[in-house]
Amino acid sequence: MAETTANSDAASSEPAQKRGFVQSLEIDIRLLGMIAAFIVICVVFNLLTGGRFLTPRNIFNLTIQTVSVAIMATGMVFIIVTRHIDLSVGALLATCSAIMAMMQTAWIPQFFGLEIGHPMIPWITIIIGIAIGTLLGSFQGWLVGYLAIPAFIVTLGGLLVWRNVGWYITNGQTIGPLDETFRAFGGISGTLGAQWSWIVGALLAAGALYALMAARRAKLAHQFPVKPMWAEALVALFAVGGILGFIAILNSYQVPERVLQRQFAARGEEVPEGFTAAYGLPISVLLLIAIAVIMTVVAKKTRLGRYIFATGGNPDAAELSGINTRMLTVKVFAIMGALVAISAVVASARLANHSNDIGTLDELRVIAAAVIGGTALAGGVGTIYGAILGALIMQSLQSGMAMVGVDAPFQNMVVGAVLVLAVLIDTIYRKRTGDR
Amino acid sequence: MAVAETLESPKPVDRSGTPLVDLRDISIAFGGIKAVNQVSVDLYPGEVVGLLGHNGAGKSTLIKCLSGAYHKDAGEIYINGEQATINNPRDARRYNIETIYQTLALADNLDAASNLFLGRELTNLAGLVDDAAMEAETRKIMGRLNPNFKKFSAPVSALSGGQRQSVAIARAVYFNAKILIMDEPTAALGPQETQMVADLIDELKRQGLGIFLIDHDVHQVKNLCDRAAVMKNGELVGVVDVDAVSVDDILAMIIAGKRPEHLS
């Protein structure tokens, strides 16, 4: 007893000078592992496809295909961290999508008398859609938190219910075309263009630098040890380089000539000689970035986030500390519902219409993304950036295999195997490092 | 145990005023079994009352009615002479009741500061959790309670039993508890850390806190407590002044469920 105390104290009070390269950077090793896995996947597929995988066009497509699942995965982190599960997200997405499709094409024009194409329609649709998603999420959270029905059962029921509520609302029909402004949230039909992309990129880079500086200043103010300046600079360099590099890649994806011709023809003009335009940052990706930042702040810097992780770590301790864990469950599921509704906007806008099978199997992709991203099903552990990276890894695998020409059944087999393998590696890693 | 030698005997407890806590006729049953049956115990400021009994005697159950973890079936709780309604741990906190549980009530995945401030986080002007300020406060109080404590950024799962216990005690001390419930606070500790807890209890007594101490160790209760309340099979055997009885007397109460003859 006394020995172990002495040992552990000695280990922790060891002077900070003898730290390794990675420790000095103070970066999550799990994050480094995921980034490495992602890079390996990209490089391998790039070789297999003869350089077609890492083109600006494919990277652009990859990001917009990832957004919907990634947005939901950030919410799933909170759900799994609090030791719950949500199997209903794909089905709930279909219900939200169906409601929003019907609102903009039928209900608002019929009952509010706004003509199709009225500029208010997409915004009313989105606000009501998110409100409904939040409400349905809270309802499931209430069933779990207050009525103590296991989340697995509530959301398994929800999977059947919401899938078919969506079907009932639309009579199983495909609803479209969706409003043009609404479709701008889908990806390729709503991008910022080169100039605005650079502006946003610069703002993001400045924000990242400020966050790093503020963290260092807070530590210095209380005379806590800080990492060496070179490590700080290296992290900053990677952050800024990553952000601006990403923008540069998206900006180098040129709008094809015939698309430009169509755009100009619609205005009755000719395409000027030598005119080119870049797509730049899609609005949907900007939306994902905003959600990622907000969710990270919630997780790390708010009481709500602290209670979510405390409850996941030890529900009894959380309850005894005066945290209302039942209400917390409702809040976590409400956040999930809101994010599902936002994903519904992105997913249906990307397809330009609502189809009956939208979001099918998304629950599994979302859970897999969160788990590959290091969220522990035992609760208490998980990160937002991990879940987004997990979604990106899954999507890269899937599109990469499609590009290489792997048959569809094999694609899903590989993705399934990768999920199991990722958890195995994580389990071994945790055992080695003595983490829980 | 080194407790006996160092503990100076403090001045006797003044029991003339209103009791800090007055538990009256508390009963609670689980599926027909009366875990606690009409038990009454009181606690005065600056007093340590030990709760003794076999496993399953009902001492932890009784005290959980005060800490809000259980809901009593019958009986009343008076805090400073006023009837108190305690339905959950949040209510208990409002009455400045802090509990240090036998199964350490810490979130293993969070660090010491997050645990110390759990449920009462310090926030900055923007309403965001101020980790740096909380860590600074934690360093201050741990410097007082357990100067050897260094692992401020590690999750508490990486700490030893004593280190974890000092986090739990620091939580109670930091938030100015008036009534402290300690459920076997030294069960997982080595001799040195037990001494640390004993000194701390003495210090808290001097500051006028009332402490309920649940313990199995009769010697410890005799050393640390002013009175001992012994329970058996959910019923109160008796409350005795520890200076008026011997260790054997207390043991007889625990085992036979009878008050010592010279007192009855």
XYZ file of C-alpha atoms in Angstrom:
700
model
C 0.000 0.000 0.000
C 2.546 2.530 1.157
C 4.902 1.205 -1.489
C 2.524 1.677 -4.362
C 1.810 5.205 -3.213
C 5.482 5.973 -3.056
C 6.063 4.478 -6.488
C 3.264 6.238 -8.235
C 4.112 9.523 -6.589
C 7.735 9.169 -7.587
C 6.713 8.441 -11.153
C 4.472 11.458 -11.381
C 6.809 13.887 -9.695
C 9.593 12.947 -12.098
C 10.884 16.173 -13.616
C 9.311 17.047 -16.929
C 12.566 17.342 -18.836
C 13.035 13.672 -19.593
C 9.910 13.381 -21.696
C 9.840 11.836 -25.133
C 8.966 13.566 -28.367
C 5.300 12.519 -28.406
C 4.775 13.270 -24.700
C 6.148 16.761 -25.206
C 3.555 17.376 -27.906
C 0.842 16.258 -25.467
C -1.177 14.729 -28.272
C -3.509 11.815 -27.709
C -1.665 8.707 -28.943
C -4.964 7.225 -30.022
C -5.507 10.245 -32.274
C -2.081 9.771 -33.835
C -2.907 6.110 -34.452
C -6.151 6.993 -36.180
C -4.515 9.627 -38.343
C -1.822 7.106 -39.276
C -4.481 4.505 -40.172
C -6.316 7.081 -42.267
C -3.134 8.046 -44.122
C -2.310 4.390 -44.789
C -5.798 3.806 -46.197
C -5.518 6.863 -48.444
C -2.047 5.971 -49.736
C -2.942 2.323 -50.397
C -6.086 3.210 -52.329
C -4.224 5.905 -54.208
C -1.690 3.327 -55.364
C -4.394 0.777 -56.216
C -6.420 3.296 -58.232
C -3.397 4.702 -60.019
C -3.618 8.108 -58.347
C -7.377 8.591 -58.705
C -8.106 8.364 -54.969
C -6.216 11.446 -53.840
C -7.488 13.833 -56.500
C -9.168 17.082 -55.402
C -12.387 15.800 -56.935
C -12.407 12.575 -54.946
C -11.391 14.285 -51.718
C -14.229 16.735 -52.257
C -16.696 13.884 -52.795
C -15.337 11.960 -49.832
C -15.884 14.885 -47.477
C -19.432 15.606 -48.593
C -20.327 11.909 -48.354
C -18.965 11.791 -44.800
C -20.830 14.822 -43.417
C -24.212 13.251 -42.643
C -22.798 10.280 -40.700
C -20.114 12.427 -39.048
C -22.669 14.923 -37.693
C -24.661 12.120 -36.104
C -21.509 10.413 -34.829
C -20.669 13.469 -32.686
C -24.016 13.030 -30.929
C -23.547 9.268 -30.658
C -20.355 9.927 -28.674
C -22.420 11.506 -25.886
C -24.967 8.679 -26.034
C -22.334 5.942 -25.788
C -20.270 7.837 -23.188
C -23.335 7.860 -20.904
C -23.537 4.062 -21.405
C -26.533 4.161 -23.724
C -26.964 3.334 -27.389
C -29.157 4.788 -30.126
C -30.236 2.356 -32.838
C -32.914 4.672 -34.173
C -30.812 7.431 -35.777
C -31.141 6.158 -39.369
C -34.891 5.741 -39.030
C -35.303 9.050 -37.200
C -33.345 10.676 -40.019
C -35.889 9.250 -42.475
C -38.814 10.656 -40.452
C -37.207 14.108 -40.156
C -36.320 14.054 -43.847
C -39.859 13.008 -44.788
C -41.412 15.747 -42.656
C -39.101 18.395 -44.083
C -39.657 17.202 -47.659
C -43.425 17.283 -47.225
C -43.286 20.695 -45.551
C -41.423 22.396 -48.353
C -43.235 20.720 -51.221
C -46.764 20.396 -49.870
C -47.676 21.511 -46.355
C -46.266 25.034 -46.198
C -47.587 25.942 -49.677
C -51.001 24.442 -48.823
C -51.532 25.641 -45.271
C -49.517 28.848 -45.090
C -50.150 29.934 -48.638
C -46.466 30.519 -49.388
C -45.767 29.625 -52.981
C -43.201 26.947 -53.791
C -39.885 28.733 -54.146
C -40.724 31.386 -51.507
C -37.452 32.344 -49.761
C -38.850 31.651 -46.268
C -39.805 28.041 -47.016
C -36.406 26.376 -46.532
C -35.758 28.193 -43.248
C -39.166 27.444 -41.752
C -38.680 23.846 -42.871
C -35.264 23.511 -41.273
C -36.282 25.144 -37.978
C -39.374 22.980 -37.601
C -37.428 19.914 -38.731
C -34.779 20.431 -36.045
C -37.462 21.137 -33.444
C -39.206 17.862 -34.296
C -35.928 15.928 -34.241
C -35.129 17.378 -30.808
C -38.606 16.563 -29.537
C -38.546 12.960 -30.742
C -35.029 12.538 -29.340
C -36.099 13.923 -25.954
C -39.076 11.588 -25.937
C -36.821 8.586 -26.384
C -34.501 10.038 -23.732
C -37.448 10.395 -21.358
C -38.383 6.749 -21.897
C -34.787 5.763 -21.114
C -34.079 8.187 -18.257
C -37.369 8.439 -16.394
C -39.143 5.197 -17.249
C -35.859 3.236 -17.059
C -36.449 1.250 -20.258
C -33.051 0.190 -21.631
C -31.901 2.487 -24.447
C -31.274 -0.558 -26.630
C -34.978 -1.483 -26.481
C -36.344 2.050 -26.766
C -34.296 2.817 -29.848
C -34.771 -0.647 -31.365
C -38.484 0.071 -31.164
C -37.749 3.563 -32.463
C -35.944 2.069 -35.458
C -39.141 0.309 -36.555
C -41.468 3.142 -35.604
C -39.637 6.085 -37.183
C -38.704 4.227 -40.356
C -42.365 3.583 -40.962
C -43.613 6.967 -39.762
C -41.468 8.364 -42.572
C -42.978 5.873 -44.980
C -46.526 6.711 -43.842
C -46.028 10.472 -44.163
C -44.860 10.213 -47.764
C -46.946 7.175 -48.762
C -43.636 5.596 -49.659
C -43.110 8.029 -52.513
C -39.954 9.883 -53.396
C -40.556 13.568 -52.639
C -38.798 16.170 -54.734
C -37.334 18.227 -56.169
C -36.438 19.975 -52.919
C -36.117 23.734 -52.535
C -32.996 25.196 -54.147
C -31.769 26.997 -51.019
C -32.416 23.841 -48.991
C -30.328 21.839 -51.468
C -27.374 24.161 -50.836
C -26.818 22.252 -47.574
C -26.213 19.015 -49.458
C -22.706 19.495 -50.781
C -21.896 20.159 -54.405
C -24.865 22.471 -55.021
C -23.780 24.744 -52.177
C -20.122 25.699 -51.986
C -18.374 28.865 -50.929
C -16.144 29.364 -53.968
C -12.405 30.002 -53.816
C -12.323 33.428 -52.193
C -14.756 32.767 -49.330
C -13.147 29.388 -48.727
C -9.823 31.106 -48.115
C -11.457 33.617 -45.793
C -13.134 30.863 -43.797
C -9.879 28.890 -43.775
C -7.973 31.886 -42.452
C -10.578 32.435 -39.730
C -10.431 28.767 -38.722
C -6.628 28.865 -38.605
C -6.731 32.036 -36.493
C -9.285 30.396 -34.203
C -7.071 27.336 -33.768
C -4.063 29.506 -32.928
C -6.090 31.519 -30.450
C -7.358 28.347 -28.750
C -3.795 27.034 -28.387
C -2.580 30.356 -27.003
C -5.483 30.731 -24.600
C -4.860 27.239 -23.217
C -1.182 28.046 -22.675
C -1.977 31.378 -21.046
C -4.488 29.780 -18.657
C -1.847 27.262 -17.580
C 0.824 29.926 -17.136
C -1.533 32.114 -15.128
C -1.741 29.348 -12.518
C 1.941 28.431 -12.876
C 1.225 24.960 -14.213
C 3.850 23.246 -16.347
C 3.434 23.986 -20.061
C 4.875 22.144 -23.012
C 8.089 23.470 -24.553
C 7.748 26.284 -27.072
C 8.980 24.142 -29.984
C 6.240 21.569 -29.299
C 3.670 24.325 -29.103
C 4.896 25.709 -32.435
C 4.882 22.286 -34.080
C 1.285 21.608 -33.026
C 0.276 25.069 -34.256
C 2.069 24.468 -37.545
C 0.245 21.166 -38.105
C -3.114 22.710 -37.210
C -2.734 25.721 -39.505
C -1.108 23.653 -42.250
C -3.879 21.070 -42.058
C -6.654 23.647 -42.278
C -5.121 25.684 -45.114
C -3.988 22.564 -46.983
C -7.524 21.199 -46.858
C -8.903 24.494 -48.228
C -6.239 24.516 -50.963
C -7.230 21.005 -52.076
C -10.938 21.862 -52.178
C -10.157 25.076 -54.041
C -8.210 23.218 -56.684
C -11.305 21.228 -57.670
C -12.489 23.202 -60.685
C -16.114 23.432 -61.741
C -16.289 21.439 -65.011
C -16.723 23.479 -68.175
C -20.150 22.142 -69.105
C -21.489 23.004 -65.645
C -20.186 26.549 -66.071
C -21.776 26.709 -69.515
C -25.110 25.626 -68.054
C -24.871 28.226 -65.257
C -24.084 31.054 -67.650
C -26.675 29.871 -70.163
C -29.314 30.047 -67.435
C -28.561 33.761 -67.149
C -28.468 34.081 -70.941
C -24.725 34.687 -71.049
C -21.699 33.095 -72.649
C -18.801 31.730 -70.582
C -15.990 34.288 -70.922
C -12.770 33.078 -72.514
C -10.434 31.421 -69.998
C -12.982 31.709 -67.149
C -12.608 29.123 -64.421
C -14.198 28.696 -61.017
C -13.433 26.438 -58.079
C -16.010 24.751 -55.871
C -14.202 25.468 -52.634
C -15.536 24.578 -49.193
C -18.992 22.958 -49.268
C -21.530 24.513 -46.887
C -22.278 21.049 -45.493
C -18.618 20.626 -44.495
C -18.636 24.082 -42.898
C -21.721 22.955 -40.990
C -19.884 19.836 -39.810
C -16.895 21.920 -38.690
C -19.176 24.261 -36.754
C -20.945 21.320 -35.099
C -17.613 19.678 -34.293
C -16.373 22.855 -32.586
C -19.608 23.348 -30.643
C -19.784 19.703 -29.563
C -16.131 19.741 -28.495
C -16.703 22.862 -26.409
C -19.794 21.239 -24.878
C -17.820 18.074 -24.092
C -14.752 19.738 -22.634
C -15.805 23.119 -21.358
C -19.383 23.000 -20.106
C -20.986 21.523 -17.030
C -23.248 19.465 -19.261
C -20.239 17.842 -20.895
C -18.527 17.270 -17.564
C -21.681 15.578 -16.222
C -21.985 13.442 -19.348
C -18.477 12.069 -18.844
C -18.852 11.766 -15.059
C -22.086 9.827 -15.466
C -20.413 7.550 -17.988
C -17.474 6.970 -15.659
C -19.528 6.257 -12.551
C -23.299 6.808 -12.674
C -23.649 6.358 -8.901
C -20.942 8.897 -8.163
C -22.604 11.348 -10.538
C -25.986 10.878 -8.885
C -24.464 11.212 -5.396
C -22.689 14.378 -6.514
C -26.081 15.889 -7.093
C -26.228 15.462 -10.862
C -29.717 14.797 -12.178
C -28.753 11.834 -14.339
C -32.304 11.249 -15.578
C -32.606 14.754 -16.972
C -29.094 14.360 -18.336
C -30.240 11.318 -20.331
C -33.091 13.346 -21.809
C -30.667 16.131 -22.766
C -28.210 13.734 -24.389
C -30.946 12.126 -26.489
C -32.353 15.574 -27.332
C -28.944 16.641 -28.675
C -28.816 13.416 -30.687
C -32.289 14.149 -32.109
C -31.314 17.687 -33.140
C -28.176 16.403 -34.851
C -30.172 13.699 -36.640
C -32.495 16.403 -37.994
C -29.508 18.444 -39.204
C -28.115 15.310 -40.827
C -31.499 14.784 -42.451
C -31.194 18.242 -44.058
C -27.717 17.396 -45.378
C -28.587 13.878 -46.550
C -31.800 14.757 -48.366
C -30.299 17.946 -49.809
C -27.361 15.966 -51.182
C -29.737 13.593 -52.987
C -31.952 16.558 -54.061
C -35.052 14.668 -52.941
C -36.421 12.578 -50.114
C -36.500 8.871 -50.857
C -38.087 6.247 -48.672
C -34.873 4.392 -47.895
C -32.863 7.442 -46.831
C -30.665 6.764 -43.810
C -31.045 2.993 -44.003
C -28.309 1.324 -41.897
C -27.003 4.759 -40.860
C -27.379 3.761 -37.188
C -24.709 1.125 -37.695
C -22.396 3.461 -39.618
C -22.781 6.110 -36.926
C -22.124 3.693 -34.057
C -19.176 2.220 -35.966
C -17.742 5.698 -36.589
C -17.954 6.565 -32.898
C -16.439 3.251 -31.848
C -13.637 3.309 -34.428
C -13.018 6.850 -33.183
C -12.194 5.525 -29.717
C -15.531 5.792 -27.909
C -15.681 2.997 -25.329
C -18.971 1.113 -25.135
C -18.324 0.704 -21.391
C -18.888 4.459 -21.124
C -16.958 7.463 -19.898
C -14.483 7.643 -22.762
C -14.803 9.233 -26.195
C -13.910 12.261 -28.268
C -15.751 14.286 -30.884
C -12.791 14.537 -33.265
C -12.282 10.775 -32.944
C -15.837 10.086 -34.062
C -15.482 12.397 -37.089
C -12.201 10.751 -38.009
C -13.896 7.375 -37.569
C -16.640 8.418 -40.005
C -13.997 9.597 -42.468
C -12.063 6.322 -42.212
C -15.220 4.292 -42.845
C -16.242 6.415 -45.819
C -12.720 6.267 -47.306
C -12.718 2.487 -47.034
C -16.102 2.244 -48.692
C -15.432 4.676 -51.552
C -11.894 3.370 -52.005
C -13.128 -0.164 -52.422
C -15.846 0.997 -54.808
C -13.219 2.788 -56.918
C -10.935 -0.235 -56.937
C -13.884 -2.305 -58.102
C -14.416 -4.503 -55.053
C -17.827 -6.184 -55.252
C -20.529 -4.689 -53.028
C -20.864 -7.699 -50.701
C -17.108 -7.685 -50.067
C -17.173 -3.961 -49.272
C -19.548 -4.481 -46.369
C -17.634 -7.526 -45.188
C -14.439 -5.478 -45.008
C -16.109 -2.594 -43.205
C -17.577 -5.027 -40.677
C -14.219 -6.699 -40.141
C -12.484 -3.331 -39.748
C -14.940 -2.337 -37.014
C -14.196 -5.473 -35.018
C -10.470 -5.118 -35.626
C -10.484 -1.470 -34.506
C -12.130 -2.381 -31.215
C -9.689 -5.269 -30.738
C -6.702 -2.975 -31.237
C -8.211 -0.447 -28.861
C -8.818 -3.130 -26.230
C -5.220 -4.336 -26.467
C -3.942 -0.753 -26.355
C -5.964 0.019 -23.222
C -4.751 -3.147 -21.536
C -1.126 -2.295 -22.308
C -1.321 1.291 -21.131
C -3.363 0.355 -18.073
C -6.244 2.575 -19.117
C -9.642 1.267 -18.213
C -2.744 1.742 14.980
C -0.941 4.919 15.888
C -4.103 6.907 16.442
C -4.412 6.512 20.214
C -1.097 8.085 21.189
C -1.360 11.252 19.177
C -4.998 12.062 19.748
C -5.271 14.688 22.437
C -8.659 14.560 24.092
C -10.605 17.638 23.031
C -12.998 19.469 25.279
C -16.270 17.652 25.952
C -19.091 18.189 23.531
C -21.696 20.716 24.558
C -25.073 19.018 24.173
C -27.224 21.737 25.732
C -28.294 23.436 22.493
C -30.289 22.168 19.534
C -28.801 19.122 17.890
C -27.292 19.638 14.457
C -29.019 16.514 13.221
C -31.897 14.731 14.877
C -33.045 11.507 13.256
C -36.357 10.472 14.778
C -37.935 7.043 14.421
C -36.464 6.384 10.983
C -37.748 3.225 9.298
C -37.025 1.794 5.898
C -37.910 -1.635 4.505
C -36.791 -3.478 1.410
C -39.300 -6.035 0.178
C -40.751 -6.744 3.618
C -37.422 -6.832 5.422
C -37.091 -4.001 7.907
C -33.561 -2.780 7.218
C -33.977 0.068 9.687
C -36.719 -0.054 12.311
C -37.640 3.082 14.273
C -34.126 4.279 14.927
C -33.452 7.652 16.574
C -29.989 9.186 16.761
C -28.871 12.774 17.200
C -25.654 14.637 16.517
C -24.369 17.875 18.033
C -21.962 20.424 16.543
C -18.346 19.413 17.118
C -19.326 15.854 17.834
C -18.392 12.566 16.243
C -20.975 9.841 16.568
C -19.821 6.389 15.583
C -22.288 3.958 14.058
C -21.427 0.357 14.806
C -22.895 -2.990 13.983
C -22.485 -6.149 11.974
C -22.764 -6.153 8.222
C -26.437 -5.767 7.467
C -27.196 -4.183 10.847
C -28.638 -1.201 8.971
C -26.074 1.487 9.772
C -25.274 2.324 6.150
C -28.947 2.203 5.241
C -29.838 4.576 8.073
C -27.219 7.055 7.052
C -28.226 6.917 3.395
C -31.608 8.311 4.409
C -29.729 11.353 5.680
C -27.474 11.645 2.618
C -30.425 11.327 0.259
C -29.338 8.116 -1.412
C -32.353 6.252 0.040
C -35.850 7.427 0.702
C -37.044 6.651 4.231
C -40.440 5.000 4.691
C -41.217 6.685 7.994
C -39.722 9.034 10.564
C -38.477 12.602 10.576
C -35.176 14.342 10.076
C -34.492 17.610 11.887
C -31.553 19.786 10.916
C -30.802 22.554 13.441
C -34.215 21.972 14.969
C -36.118 22.375 11.729
C -37.773 19.547 9.899
C -35.859 18.749 6.718
C -37.045 17.124 3.519
C -34.284 15.075 1.934
C -35.365 13.175 -1.139
C -32.111 13.039 -3.093
C -28.413 13.909 -2.741
C -29.056 17.412 -4.082
C -31.373 18.120 -1.153
C -28.731 16.855 1.270
C -26.188 19.234 -0.199
C -28.509 22.139 0.400
C -28.345 21.309 4.118
C -24.525 21.192 3.887
C -24.460 17.459 4.343
C -21.471 15.850 2.644
C -20.874 12.139 2.396
C -17.711 10.159 1.961
C -18.764 6.727 0.809
C -17.260 3.352 1.528
C -17.331 2.587 -2.185
C -15.524 5.727 -3.212
C -17.990 7.863 -5.085
C -15.575 9.173 -7.674
C -15.831 9.190 -11.460
C -12.793 7.088 -12.343
C -12.355 8.573 -15.806
C -12.026 12.174 -14.584
C -9.080 13.841 -12.858
C -8.902 14.934 -9.225
C -10.049 18.497 -9.861
C -13.072 17.412 -11.920
C -14.069 15.023 -9.148
C -13.541 17.534 -6.376
C -15.797 20.045 -8.104
C -18.236 17.528 -9.597
C -21.696 19.058 -9.564
C -20.310 22.458 -8.491
C -17.816 23.361 -11.193
C -16.120 26.728 -11.209
C -16.986 28.640 -14.354
C -15.509 31.672 -16.059
C -17.373 34.745 -17.245
C -18.584 32.957 -20.372
C -20.160 30.217 -18.240
C -17.586 27.681 -19.381
C -15.886 25.280 -17.003
C -12.635 26.816 -15.752
C -10.313 23.820 -15.499
C -7.214 25.836 -14.665
C -8.898 27.572 -11.734
C -10.277 24.284 -10.429
C -6.882 22.641 -10.667
C -5.304 25.569 -8.822
C -7.880 25.263 -6.008
C -7.365 21.510 -5.918
C -3.604 21.971 -5.642
C -4.155 24.381 -2.739
C -6.426 22.131 -0.711
C -4.453 18.976 -1.466
C -1.315 20.785 -0.358
C -3.014 21.116 3.012
C -4.590 17.658 3.255
C -2.126 15.417 1.478
C 1.092 17.199 0.456
C 2.365 14.046 -1.275
C -0.426 14.241 -3.803
C 1.028 15.054 -7.242
C -1.164 13.389 -9.870
C -3.369 16.293 -10.818
C -3.861 15.522 -14.494
C -4.281 11.726 -14.268
C -7.750 10.164 -14.062
C -8.460 9.071 -10.485
C -8.477 5.437 -11.610
C -4.682 5.804 -11.662
C -4.568 6.795 -7.968
C -4.000 4.644 -4.882
C -6.792 4.057 -2.385
C -5.408 6.666 -0.003
C -5.007 9.255 -2.730
C -8.567 8.643 -3.859
C -9.838 8.927 -0.299
C -8.035 12.240 0.115
C -9.789 13.519 -3.018
C -13.128 12.493 -1.509
C -12.323 14.154 1.827
C -11.027 17.260 0.087
C -14.384 17.539 -1.638
C -16.244 17.606 1.659
C -13.790 19.999 3.285
C -13.618 22.402 0.363
C -17.350 22.963 0.269
C -17.650 23.762 3.993
C -19.741 20.823 5.036
C -21.594 21.299 8.338
C -22.557 17.657 8.622
C -20.148 15.021 7.440
C -20.978 11.379 6.897
C -18.001 9.055 6.650
C -18.663 5.464 5.669
C -15.558 3.476 6.672
C -13.219 6.234 5.532
C -10.082 4.331 6.502
C -11.039 0.854 5.286
C -8.779 1.045 2.235
C -5.954 3.018 3.826
C -2.515 2.281 5.188
C -1.475 3.328 8.728
C -0.043 6.684 7.663
C -3.094 7.662 5.695
C -5.360 6.447 8.500
C -3.498 8.801 10.814
C -4.016 11.579 8.301
C -7.769 10.964 8.318
C -7.814 10.815 12.127
C -6.063 14.171 12.389
C -8.459 15.580 9.846
C -11.509 14.394 11.794
C -10.070 16.044 14.902
C -9.562 19.287 13.002
C -13.091 19.223 11.568
C -14.496 18.621 15.063
C -12.724 21.710 16.305
C -14.303 23.681 13.494
C -17.720 22.655 14.817
C -18.748 20.080 12.239
C -20.877 17.152 13.210
C -19.619 13.824 11.938
C -21.312 10.461 11.595
C -18.621 7.824 11.361
C -19.560 4.338 10.241
C -16.893 1.845 11.162
C -16.279 -1.797 11.945
C -13.223 -1.128 14.047
C -14.301 -0.739 17.669
C -10.912 0.627 18.745
C -11.053 3.261 16.090
C -14.550 4.293 17.123
C -13.481 4.532 20.750
C -10.542 6.730 19.780
C -12.225 8.994 17.261
C -15.797 9.270 18.475
C -17.601 10.976 21.336
C -20.574 8.660 21.304
C -21.236 5.315 19.728
C -24.609 4.207 18.390
C -24.826 0.442 18.035
C -27.296 -1.233 15.713
C -28.306 -4.847 15.342
C -30.791 -6.307 12.845
C -32.091 -2.897 11.894
C -32.785 -1.802 15.462
C -30.894 0.574 17.699
C -29.277 -1.258 20.626
C -28.253 1.947 22.310
C -26.241 5.144 22.184
C -23.395 5.324 24.670
C -20.691 7.774 25.648
C -17.460 6.084 24.560
C -15.634 7.213 27.700
C -18.249 5.526 29.895
C -17.823 2.108 28.347
C -15.043 -0.330 27.547
C -14.230 -1.875 24.209
C -15.704 -5.115 25.520
C -18.930 -3.341 26.427
C -19.272 -2.067 22.884
C -18.459 -5.483 21.463
C -21.145 -7.003 23.677
C -23.636 -4.495 22.319
C -22.714 -5.391 18.759
C -22.760 -9.137 19.252
C -25.434 -9.702 21.877
C -27.483 -6.608 21.184
C -27.615 -5.700 24.907
C -26.759 -2.424 26.613
C -23.965 -2.693 29.197
C -25.363 -3.487 32.659
C -23.762 -0.572 34.502
C -25.577 1.868 32.220
C -29.004 0.278 32.156
